[in-house]
Amino acid sequence: MPAIAIIGAQWGDEGKGKATDLLGNRVDYVVKFNGGNNAGHTVVIGDQKYALHLLPSGILTPGCTPVIGNGVVVDLAVLFEEIDGLEARGVDTSLLKVSANAHVIADYNRSLDKVTERFLGSRRIGTTGRGIGPTYADKMNRVGIPIQDIFDEKILTQKVEGVLELKNQILTKIYNRRSATVEQTVEELLAFAERLHPMVCDTGLLLNQALDRGETVLLEAGQATLLDVDHGTYPFVTSSSATAGGACTGSGIPPMRMDQVIGIVKAYTTRVGEGPFPTELSDDFGEHLRKVGAEYGTTTGRPRRCGWYDSVIARYAARVNGVTDFVLTKLDVLTGLEKVPVCVAYDVNGVRHDEMPVNQSDFHHAVPIYEDFPGWWEDISAAKTFEDLPKNAKDYVLAVEKMSGARISAIGVGPDRDATIVVHELI
Ligand code: IMP
């Protein structure tokens, strides 16, 4: 039985939660392997809407073990807030497991995220302000705090003392902020130790043993390919590995055990935060997509930037991740348009690019070359099979599939859990 990765193929918010949920009943483990509470999955079950920021969406599937892997950065206050919120609505969270090697987001990292953005001014990244970047930077600088350290007060105090020596210089001397105290930082982290302890384990071992037993493990990416620190539109990226490679390092599952990579693409494109976005629309069509698609951030509430489908980035995502299947979400949002343009390539200073330009300056200057497809007006939200779609919607999907480098195995036609056409079974 396989390990399967689900990856965002654009700039995030493609609807991964829904795709994960679609598979949920057939998987034994759902693993979050990167990012932190900068993510936002919205899962709709019946008349209940769940917005998850940190917990893997498998938490909503009874019997499925949700896992926070070693590649994640964890804000412990948010973790318990989310657990308590779900428990209050009758969701059982008792199976949750957390890696001993995931790093904690300390208060000084949240402060530094916000002040750094302010300091950058027009050069800001547009981060979620949750302390994600500074926490990953600490991990790479070898001054981070893995979860296992909060169970040893002496070690924790030593590490916090060490890291604050430098952080406090930065906070007070560069940013003119209050310094953080060792006592308060340690106290804030220790406050969660007792509740956290039973959930913490060697999740890499747990997951590999599950695969040995023939169980199915789903690796669920936070953020997306174009926000990946290596493969995204650097520096306008998040600080973790959101691609299929990151699914291995962030979980401890080796590459050869990963059988399937499902890329999630929206039928159009959105982005939050700063950075280049060739097909962005600043006209009425952009506003239309935002309104009809309810494109506002789950985590920050920010309006998302909207634009047409970009097959260049979809092809890129297919290549970087080895996508075996795409799930095309929110096709219904395109209903009611006279024509639906798709970006097939870029024009960069008079030169056609069919693949992502390697040079970021070129990408900033990329002008989309569009092919227009005729629109459809029929309500597609009740479509159960591909054949149920109007001809123009079918042609759009087939054209997008041909351009994007992997088969489209499922199509989202509405926000409900059931409003999905399965073209090829995903497992
Ligand atoms: P950070 O992850 O908070 O450091 O933000 C870095 C960039 O990634 C910003 O442009 C954010 O808007 C973007 N970002 C982070 N998480 C998500 C997400 O879940 N969906 C979409 N964009 C995100």
PDB file of N, CA and C in Angstrom, residues 59-106:
ATOM      1  N   ILE A  59      -7.791  15.082  10.258  1.00  0.00           N
ATOM      2  CA  ILE A  59      -8.323  15.109  11.625  1.00  0.00           C
ATOM      3  C   ILE A  59      -9.849  14.983  11.614  1.00  0.00           C
ATOM      4  N   LEU A  60     -10.465  15.328  10.479  1.00  0.00           N
ATOM      5  CA  LEU A  60     -11.929  15.292  10.398  1.00  0.00           C
ATOM      6  C   LEU A  60     -12.462  13.915  10.003  1.00  0.00           C
ATOM      7  N   THR A  61     -11.545  13.000   9.659  1.00  0.00           N
ATOM      8  CA  THR A  61     -11.994  11.673   9.232  1.00  0.00           C
ATOM      9  C   THR A  61     -11.860  10.678  10.377  1.00  0.00           C
ATOM     10  N   PRO A  62     -12.952  10.152  10.869  1.00  0.00           N
ATOM     11  CA  PRO A  62     -12.873   9.214  11.989  1.00  0.00           C
ATOM     12  C   PRO A  62     -11.988   8.015  11.641  1.00  0.00           C
ATOM     13  N   GLY A  63     -11.116   7.644  12.550  1.00  0.00           N
ATOM     14  CA  GLY A  63     -10.262   6.470  12.342  1.00  0.00           C
ATOM     15  C   GLY A  63      -8.948   6.766  11.658  1.00  0.00           C
ATOM     16  N   CYS A  64      -8.820   7.963  11.071  1.00  0.00           N
ATOM     17  CA  CYS A  64      -7.586   8.315  10.373  1.00  0.00           C
ATOM     18  C   CYS A  64      -6.641   8.982  11.393  1.00  0.00           C
ATOM     19  N   THR A  65      -5.374   8.593  11.374  1.00  0.00           N
ATOM     20  CA  THR A  65      -4.425   9.188  12.323  1.00  0.00           C
ATOM     21  C   THR A  65      -3.779  10.422  11.697  1.00  0.00           C
ATOM     22  N   PRO A  66      -4.016  11.613  12.237  1.00  0.00           N
ATOM     23  CA  PRO A  66      -3.360  12.812  11.721  1.00  0.00           C
ATOM     24  C   PRO A  66      -1.968  12.957  12.341  1.00  0.00           C
ATOM     25  N   VAL A  67      -1.010  13.339  11.514  1.00  0.00           N
ATOM     26  CA  VAL A  67       0.372  13.432  11.983  1.00  0.00           C
ATOM     27  C   VAL A  67       0.962  14.787  11.601  1.00  0.00           C
ATOM     28  N   ILE A  68       1.610  15.435  12.582  1.00  0.00           N
ATOM     29  CA  ILE A  68       2.382  16.647  12.294  1.00  0.00           C
ATOM     30  C   ILE A  68       3.836  16.208  12.213  1.00  0.00           C
ATOM     31  N   GLY A  69       4.395  16.264  11.008  1.00  0.00           N
ATOM     32  CA  GLY A  69       5.725  15.697  10.761  1.00  0.00           C
ATOM     33  C   GLY A  69       6.857  16.608  11.201  1.00  0.00           C
ATOM     34  N   ASN A  70       8.074  16.086  11.073  1.00  0.00           N
ATOM     35  CA  ASN A  70       9.265  16.813  11.528  1.00  0.00           C
ATOM     36  C   ASN A  70       9.523  18.089  10.730  1.00  0.00           C
ATOM     37  N   GLY A  71       8.978  18.182   9.519  1.00  0.00           N
ATOM     38  CA  GLY A  71       9.231  19.363   8.690  1.00  0.00           C
ATOM     39  C   GLY A  71       8.353  20.551   9.020  1.00  0.00           C
ATOM     40  N   VAL A  72       7.475  20.390  10.008  1.00  0.00           N
ATOM     41  CA  VAL A  72       6.503  21.439  10.336  1.00  0.00           C
ATOM     42  C   VAL A  72       7.072  22.350  11.435  1.00  0.00           C
ATOM     43  N   VAL A  73       6.626  23.601  11.459  1.00  0.00           N
ATOM     44  CA  VAL A  73       6.920  24.468  12.608  1.00  0.00           C
ATOM     45  C   VAL A  73       5.594  24.712  13.348  1.00  0.00           C
ATOM     46  N   VAL A  74       5.645  24.527  14.665  1.00  0.00           N
ATOM     47  CA  VAL A  74       4.390  24.444  15.427  1.00  0.00           C
ATOM     48  C   VAL A  74       4.252  25.596  16.418  1.00  0.00           C
ATOM     49  N   ASP A  75       3.162  26.330  16.290  1.00  0.00           N
ATOM     50  CA  ASP A  75       2.798  27.316  17.303  1.00  0.00           C
ATOM     51  C   ASP A  75       1.898  26.570  18.295  1.00  0.00           C
ATOM     52  N   LEU A  76       2.422  26.304  19.471  1.00  0.00           N
ATOM     53  CA  LEU A  76       1.715  25.409  20.401  1.00  0.00           C
ATOM     54  C   LEU A  76       0.385  25.987  20.865  1.00  0.00           C
ATOM     55  N   ALA A  77       0.319  27.308  21.028  1.00  0.00           N
ATOM     56  CA  ALA A  77      -0.950  27.919  21.445  1.00  0.00           C
ATOM     57  C   ALA A  77      -2.015  27.678  20.374  1.00  0.00           C
ATOM     58  N   VAL A  78      -1.605  27.830  19.108  1.00  0.00           N
ATOM     59  CA  VAL A  78      -2.555  27.623  17.999  1.00  0.00           C
ATOM     60  C   VAL A  78      -2.957  26.149  17.924  1.00  0.00           C
ATOM     61  N   LEU A  79      -1.988  25.265  18.139  1.00  0.00           N
ATOM     62  CA  LEU A  79      -2.284  23.831  18.098  1.00  0.00           C
ATOM     63  C   LEU A  79      -3.414  23.496  19.072  1.00  0.00           C
ATOM     64  N   PHE A  80      -3.279  23.955  20.317  1.00  0.00           N
ATOM     65  CA  PHE A  80      -4.289  23.586  21.320  1.00  0.00           C
ATOM     66  C   PHE A  80      -5.602  24.352  21.126  1.00  0.00           C
ATOM     67  N   GLU A  81      -5.492  25.562  20.594  1.00  0.00           N
ATOM     68  CA  GLU A  81      -6.719  26.305  20.267  1.00  0.00           C
ATOM     69  C   GLU A  81      -7.533  25.526  19.215  1.00  0.00           C
ATOM     70  N   GLU A  82      -6.818  25.018  18.208  1.00  0.00           N
ATOM     71  CA  GLU A  82      -7.503  24.275  17.145  1.00  0.00           C
ATOM     72  C   GLU A  82      -8.063  22.950  17.663  1.00  0.00           C
ATOM     73  N   ILE A  83      -7.278  22.277  18.489  1.00  0.00           N
ATOM     74  CA  ILE A  83      -7.748  21.010  19.073  1.00  0.00           C
ATOM     75  C   ILE A  83      -9.003  21.274  19.907  1.00  0.00           C
ATOM     76  N   ASP A  84      -8.949  22.295  20.764  1.00  0.00           N
ATOM     77  CA  ASP A  84     -10.101  22.590  21.642  1.00  0.00           C
ATOM     78  C   ASP A  84     -11.333  22.984  20.826  1.00  0.00           C
ATOM     79  N   GLY A  85     -11.097  23.762  19.757  1.00  0.00           N
ATOM     80  CA  GLY A  85     -12.209  24.199  18.902  1.00  0.00           C
ATOM     81  C   GLY A  85     -12.905  23.003  18.255  1.00  0.00           C
ATOM     82  N   LEU A  86     -12.101  22.034  17.795  1.00  0.00           N
ATOM     83  CA  LEU A  86     -12.687  20.851  17.142  1.00  0.00           C
ATOM     84  C   LEU A  86     -13.390  19.965  18.161  1.00  0.00           C
ATOM     85  N   GLU A  87     -12.748  19.776  19.310  1.00  0.00           N
ATOM     86  CA  GLU A  87     -13.364  18.928  20.354  1.00  0.00           C
ATOM     87  C   GLU A  87     -14.715  19.509  20.761  1.00  0.00           C
ATOM     88  N   ALA A  88     -14.780  20.856  20.840  1.00  0.00           N
ATOM     89  CA  ALA A  88     -16.034  21.507  21.243  1.00  0.00           C
ATOM     90  C   ALA A  88     -17.142  21.242  20.218  1.00  0.00           C
ATOM     91  N   ARG A  89     -16.733  20.954  18.969  1.00  0.00           N
ATOM     92  CA  ARG A  89     -17.739  20.652  17.937  1.00  0.00           C
ATOM     93  C   ARG A  89     -17.901  19.146  17.745  1.00  0.00           C
ATOM     94  N   GLY A  90     -17.351  18.387  18.677  1.00  0.00           N
ATOM     95  CA  GLY A  90     -17.566  16.936  18.659  1.00  0.00           C
ATOM     96  C   GLY A  90     -16.599  16.160  17.790  1.00  0.00           C
ATOM     97  N   VAL A  91     -15.497  16.790  17.348  1.00  0.00           N
ATOM     98  CA  VAL A  91     -14.519  16.068  16.534  1.00  0.00           C
ATOM     99  C   VAL A  91     -13.478  15.435  17.468  1.00  0.00           C
ATOM    100  N   ASP A  92     -13.258  14.149  17.312  1.00  0.00           N
ATOM    101  CA  ASP A  92     -12.301  13.435  18.162  1.00  0.00           C
ATOM    102  C   ASP A  92     -10.879  13.692  17.642  1.00  0.00           C
ATOM    103  N   THR A  93     -10.023  14.255  18.480  1.00  0.00           N
ATOM    104  CA  THR A  93      -8.649  14.567  18.033  1.00  0.00           C
ATOM    105  C   THR A  93      -7.622  13.671  18.738  1.00  0.00           C
ATOM    106  N   SER A  94      -8.101  12.633  19.405  1.00  0.00           N
ATOM    107  CA  SER A  94      -7.211  11.866  20.286  1.00  0.00           C
ATOM    108  C   SER A  94      -6.139  11.075  19.536  1.00  0.00           C
ATOM    109  N   LEU A  95      -6.306  10.873  18.221  1.00  0.00           N
ATOM    110  CA  LEU A  95      -5.295  10.080  17.509  1.00  0.00           C
ATOM    111  C   LEU A  95      -4.081  10.913  17.072  1.00  0.00           C
ATOM    112  N   LEU A  96      -4.175  12.224  17.198  1.00  0.00           N
ATOM    113  CA  LEU A  96      -3.111  13.114  16.685  1.00  0.00           C
ATOM    114  C   LEU A  96      -1.720  12.759  17.216  1.00  0.00           C
ATOM    115  N   LYS A  97      -0.762  12.704  16.305  1.00  0.00           N
ATOM    116  CA  LYS A  97       0.644  12.469  16.685  1.00  0.00           C
ATOM    117  C   LYS A  97       1.493  13.640  16.186  1.00  0.00           C
ATOM    118  N   VAL A  98       2.483  14.015  16.994  1.00  0.00           N
ATOM    119  CA  VAL A  98       3.330  15.160  16.649  1.00  0.00           C
ATOM    120  C   VAL A  98       4.794  14.716  16.709  1.00  0.00           C
ATOM    121  N   SER A  99       5.560  15.082  15.697  1.00  0.00           N
ATOM    122  CA  SER A  99       6.975  14.685  15.664  1.00  0.00           C
ATOM    123  C   SER A  99       7.771  15.364  16.768  1.00  0.00           C
ATOM    124  N   ALA A 100       8.640  14.595  17.402  1.00  0.00           N
ATOM    125  CA  ALA A 100       9.544  15.145  18.433  1.00  0.00           C
ATOM    126  C   ALA A 100      10.530  16.122  17.799  1.00  0.00           C
ATOM    127  N   ASN A 101      10.687  16.039  16.478  1.00  0.00           N
ATOM    128  CA  ASN A 101      11.678  16.893  15.802  1.00  0.00           C
ATOM    129  C   ASN A 101      11.085  18.097  15.089  1.00  0.00           C
ATOM    130  N   ALA A 102       9.765  18.268  15.147  1.00  0.00           N
ATOM    131  CA  ALA A 102       9.185  19.502  14.589  1.00  0.00           C
ATOM    132  C   ALA A 102       9.651  20.655  15.484  1.00  0.00           C
ATOM    133  N   HIS A 103       9.823  21.822  14.907  1.00  0.00           N
ATOM    134  CA  HIS A 103      10.319  22.955  15.710  1.00  0.00           C
ATOM    135  C   HIS A 103       9.157  23.821  16.203  1.00  0.00           C
ATOM    136  N   VAL A 104       9.362  24.441  17.373  1.00  0.00           N
ATOM    137  CA  VAL A 104       8.291  25.306  17.887  1.00  0.00           C
ATOM    138  C   VAL A 104       8.521  26.754  17.439  1.00  0.00           C
ATOM    139  N   ILE A 105       7.401  27.440  17.228  1.00  0.00           N
ATOM    140  CA  ILE A 105       7.463  28.870  16.912  1.00  0.00           C
ATOM    141  C   ILE A 105       7.401  29.609  18.250  1.00  0.00           C
ATOM    142  N   ALA A 106       8.483  30.281  18.602  1.00  0.00           N
ATOM    143  CA  ALA A 106       8.493  31.019  19.873  1.00  0.00           C
ATOM    144  C   ALA A 106       8.016  32.449  19.622  1.00  0.00           C
TER     145      ALA A 106
END
